[in-house]
Amino acid sequence: MGDRVKHIFSGIGLIIGLAGTPLLAQADFLVKTVVLSKDVKKRTPQGIFLPPAYCEKDKNGQAAIPEVQTSKTSHVIFWTKIEATSTGKIRHSWHHKTDGTWTKISEVDIPIQPSPGYRMWSRKSLHPDLHIGEWMIVVAPSKEPDRILCIARFTVK
């Protein structure tokens, strides 16, 4: 009986000890909203492309993706709202699908501060003869590019 009581108290001590430790690094950034638009004014997207952009993990690839017409715009802006519990940098990696293969075209590291809704964006110029087809933007912490927070796709026509 004495060993059992020691084991229970040991377990309680472990739980109390864990409660005082910081959250794992995996909880430092959470993508709340993504938008593809033509412009940003006062930190708010303007001229939003339809259908709305989304993180694939939220929709499992089942929803329609935004279409960008190069006849109507020469660039696209990827706007994100992220909940952050730590300071760091978020990376937007822009990828274009060519001949069935995804190729990284550019990446932008954007500083982020702790906030319940930190707004940030990056921009990609579009050329009708070069950029037609499928695109995806991968959002990840700059220091951990393999820890994907969001993938958003769109099509350029």
CSV table of C-alpha atoms in Angstrom, one decimal:
chain,number,residue,atom,x,y,z
A,1,MET,CA,0.0,0.0,0.0
A,2,GLY,CA,2.9,2.4,0.8
A,3,ASP,CA,4.4,1.9,-2.7
A,4,ARG,CA,1.0,2.6,-4.3
A,5,VAL,CA,0.6,5.9,-2.4
A,6,LYS,CA,4.2,6.9,-3.3
A,7,HIS,CA,3.4,6.1,-7.0
A,8,ILE,CA,0.2,8.3,-6.9
A,9,PHE,CA,2.0,11.2,-5.3
A,10,SER,CA,4.8,10.8,-7.8
A,11,GLY,CA,2.2,11.0,-10.6
A,12,ILE,CA,0.6,14.1,-9.1
A,13,GLY,CA,4.0,15.8,-8.7
A,14,LEU,CA,4.6,15.1,-12.4
A,15,ILE,CA,1.3,16.6,-13.4
A,16,ILE,CA,1.9,19.7,-11.3
A,17,GLY,CA,5.4,20.0,-12.7
A,18,LEU,CA,4.1,19.8,-16.3
A,19,ALA,CA,1.4,22.4,-15.6
A,20,GLY,CA,4.2,25.0,-14.9
A,21,THR,CA,6.1,24.3,-18.1
A,22,PRO,CA,5.7,26.5,-21.2
A,23,LEU,CA,3.6,25.1,-24.0
A,24,LEU,CA,5.4,23.2,-26.8
A,25,ALA,CA,6.8,25.3,-29.6
A,26,GLN,CA,4.1,23.8,-31.9
A,27,ALA,CA,1.5,26.1,-30.3
A,28,ASP,CA,3.4,29.3,-31.1
A,29,PHE,CA,1.7,30.2,-34.4
A,30,LEU,CA,-1.8,29.5,-35.6
A,31,VAL,CA,-3.1,30.6,-39.0
A,32,LYS,CA,-6.6,32.2,-38.4
A,33,THR,CA,-7.4,33.6,-41.8
A,34,VAL,CA,-6.0,33.7,-45.3
A,35,VAL,CA,-7.1,35.9,-48.2
A,36,LEU,CA,-5.9,36.4,-51.8
A,37,SER,CA,-6.5,39.9,-53.0
A,38,LYS,CA,-5.4,42.7,-55.4
A,39,ASP,CA,-4.5,45.2,-52.7
A,40,VAL,CA,-4.2,45.9,-48.9
A,41,LYS,CA,-5.2,49.2,-47.4
A,42,LYS,CA,-5.0,49.9,-43.7
A,43,ARG,CA,-3.9,46.3,-43.2
A,44,THR,CA,-7.2,45.0,-44.7
A,45,PRO,CA,-7.3,43.1,-48.0
A,46,GLN,CA,-9.1,44.9,-50.9
A,47,GLY,CA,-10.3,43.3,-54.2
A,48,ILE,CA,-10.6,39.8,-52.8
A,49,PHE,CA,-10.4,37.0,-55.4
A,50,LEU,CA,-13.2,34.4,-55.5
A,51,PRO,CA,-13.9,31.8,-54.4
A,52,PRO,CA,-12.3,32.7,-51.1
A,53,ALA,CA,-8.8,31.2,-50.3
A,54,TYR,CA,-8.5,28.7,-47.4
A,55,CYS,CA,-6.0,26.5,-45.7
A,56,GLU,CA,-6.2,23.1,-47.2
A,57,LYS,CA,-6.0,21.5,-43.8
A,58,ASP,CA,-9.3,23.2,-43.0
A,59,LYS,CA,-11.2,22.0,-46.0
A,60,ASN,CA,-9.3,18.9,-47.0
A,61,GLY,CA,-9.0,20.1,-50.6
A,62,GLN,CA,-12.7,19.8,-51.2
A,63,ALA,CA,-13.6,23.4,-51.8
A,64,ALA,CA,-13.1,25.5,-55.0
A,65,ILE,CA,-9.9,27.6,-55.2
A,66,PRO,CA,-9.6,31.3,-56.1
A,67,GLU,CA,-9.0,32.2,-59.8
A,68,VAL,CA,-6.8,35.2,-60.7
A,69,GLN,CA,-7.2,36.6,-64.2
A,70,THR,CA,-3.9,38.2,-65.5
A,71,SER,CA,-6.1,40.2,-67.9
A,72,LYS,CA,-7.5,42.0,-64.8
A,73,THR,CA,-4.4,42.2,-62.5
A,74,SER,CA,-0.6,42.0,-62.7
A,75,HIS,CA,-0.1,40.7,-59.2
A,76,VAL,CA,-1.7,38.9,-56.3
A,77,ILE,CA,-1.3,39.5,-52.5
A,78,PHE,CA,-1.5,36.7,-50.0
A,79,TRP,CA,-2.8,38.1,-46.7
A,80,THR,CA,-2.6,36.1,-43.5
A,81,LYS,CA,-3.9,36.7,-39.9
A,82,ILE,CA,-2.0,34.7,-37.4
A,83,GLU,CA,-2.3,34.1,-33.7
A,84,ALA,CA,1.2,34.2,-32.2
A,85,THR,CA,2.4,33.5,-28.7
A,86,SER,CA,6.0,34.2,-29.5
A,87,THR,CA,8.2,36.5,-31.6
A,88,GLY,CA,9.7,35.0,-34.8
A,89,LYS,CA,9.3,35.0,-38.5
A,90,ILE,CA,6.7,33.5,-40.7
A,91,ARG,CA,7.6,32.3,-44.3
A,92,HIS,CA,5.4,32.6,-47.3
A,93,SER,CA,6.8,30.2,-50.0
A,94,TRP,CA,5.2,30.7,-53.4
A,95,HIS,CA,5.2,27.6,-55.6
A,96,HIS,CA,4.1,27.2,-59.3
A,97,LYS,CA,3.2,23.8,-60.9
A,98,THR,CA,5.0,23.3,-64.2
A,99,ASP,CA,4.8,20.1,-66.1
A,100,GLY,CA,3.3,18.3,-63.1
A,101,THR,CA,6.1,19.4,-60.8
A,102,TRP,CA,5.9,22.1,-58.0
A,103,THR,CA,8.7,24.6,-58.2
A,104,LYS,CA,9.5,27.2,-55.5
A,105,ILE,CA,9.4,30.6,-57.2
A,106,SER,CA,10.0,32.8,-54.2
A,107,GLU,CA,9.8,33.0,-50.4
A,108,VAL,CA,9.4,35.9,-48.0
A,109,ASP,CA,10.2,35.9,-44.3
A,110,ILE,CA,8.0,38.2,-42.4
A,111,PRO,CA,8.6,39.2,-38.7
A,112,ILE,CA,5.8,38.5,-36.3
A,113,GLN,CA,5.1,39.6,-32.7
A,114,PRO,CA,2.9,38.0,-30.1
A,115,SER,CA,-0.7,38.9,-30.9
A,116,PRO,CA,-4.2,37.3,-31.1
A,117,GLY,CA,-4.4,38.4,-34.7
A,118,TYR,CA,-1.1,39.6,-36.4
A,119,ARG,CA,-1.8,40.6,-40.0
A,120,MET,CA,0.9,40.1,-42.6
A,121,TRP,CA,1.1,39.7,-46.4
A,122,SER,CA,3.4,39.1,-49.3
A,123,ARG,CA,3.0,39.9,-53.0
A,124,LYS,CA,3.7,38.1,-56.3
A,125,SER,CA,3.9,39.8,-59.7
A,126,LEU,CA,2.2,37.8,-62.5
A,127,HIS,CA,3.2,37.7,-66.1
A,128,PRO,CA,0.6,36.1,-68.4
A,129,ASP,CA,3.2,34.2,-70.5
A,130,LEU,CA,5.0,32.8,-67.4
A,131,HIS,CA,2.6,32.3,-64.6
A,132,ILE,CA,-0.5,30.6,-66.0
A,133,GLY,CA,-1.6,27.5,-64.1
A,134,GLU,CA,-1.7,26.2,-60.5
A,135,TRP,CA,-0.1,27.9,-57.6
A,136,MET,CA,0.3,27.2,-53.9
A,137,ILE,CA,1.6,29.2,-51.0
A,138,VAL,CA,3.0,27.4,-48.0
A,139,VAL,CA,3.0,29.1,-44.6
A,140,ALA,CA,5.6,27.9,-42.1
A,141,PRO,CA,7.8,29.3,-39.3
A,142,SER,CA,11.0,30.5,-41.0
A,143,LYS,CA,13.2,28.5,-38.6
A,144,GLU,CA,11.1,25.4,-39.2
A,145,PRO,CA,10.1,25.4,-42.9
A,146,ASP,CA,9.0,21.7,-42.7
A,147,ARG,CA,6.4,22.5,-40.0
A,148,ILE,CA,3.6,23.6,-42.4
A,149,LEU,CA,0.9,25.8,-40.8
A,150,CYS,CA,-1.1,26.3,-43.9
A,151,ILE,CA,-1.2,25.6,-47.7
A,152,ALA,CA,-3.4,27.8,-49.8
A,153,ARG,CA,-3.9,27.2,-53.6
A,154,PHE,CA,-5.1,29.4,-56.5
A,155,THR,CA,-5.1,29.3,-60.2
A,156,VAL,CA,-3.8,31.9,-62.6
A,157,LYS,CA,-5.6,32.2,-66.0
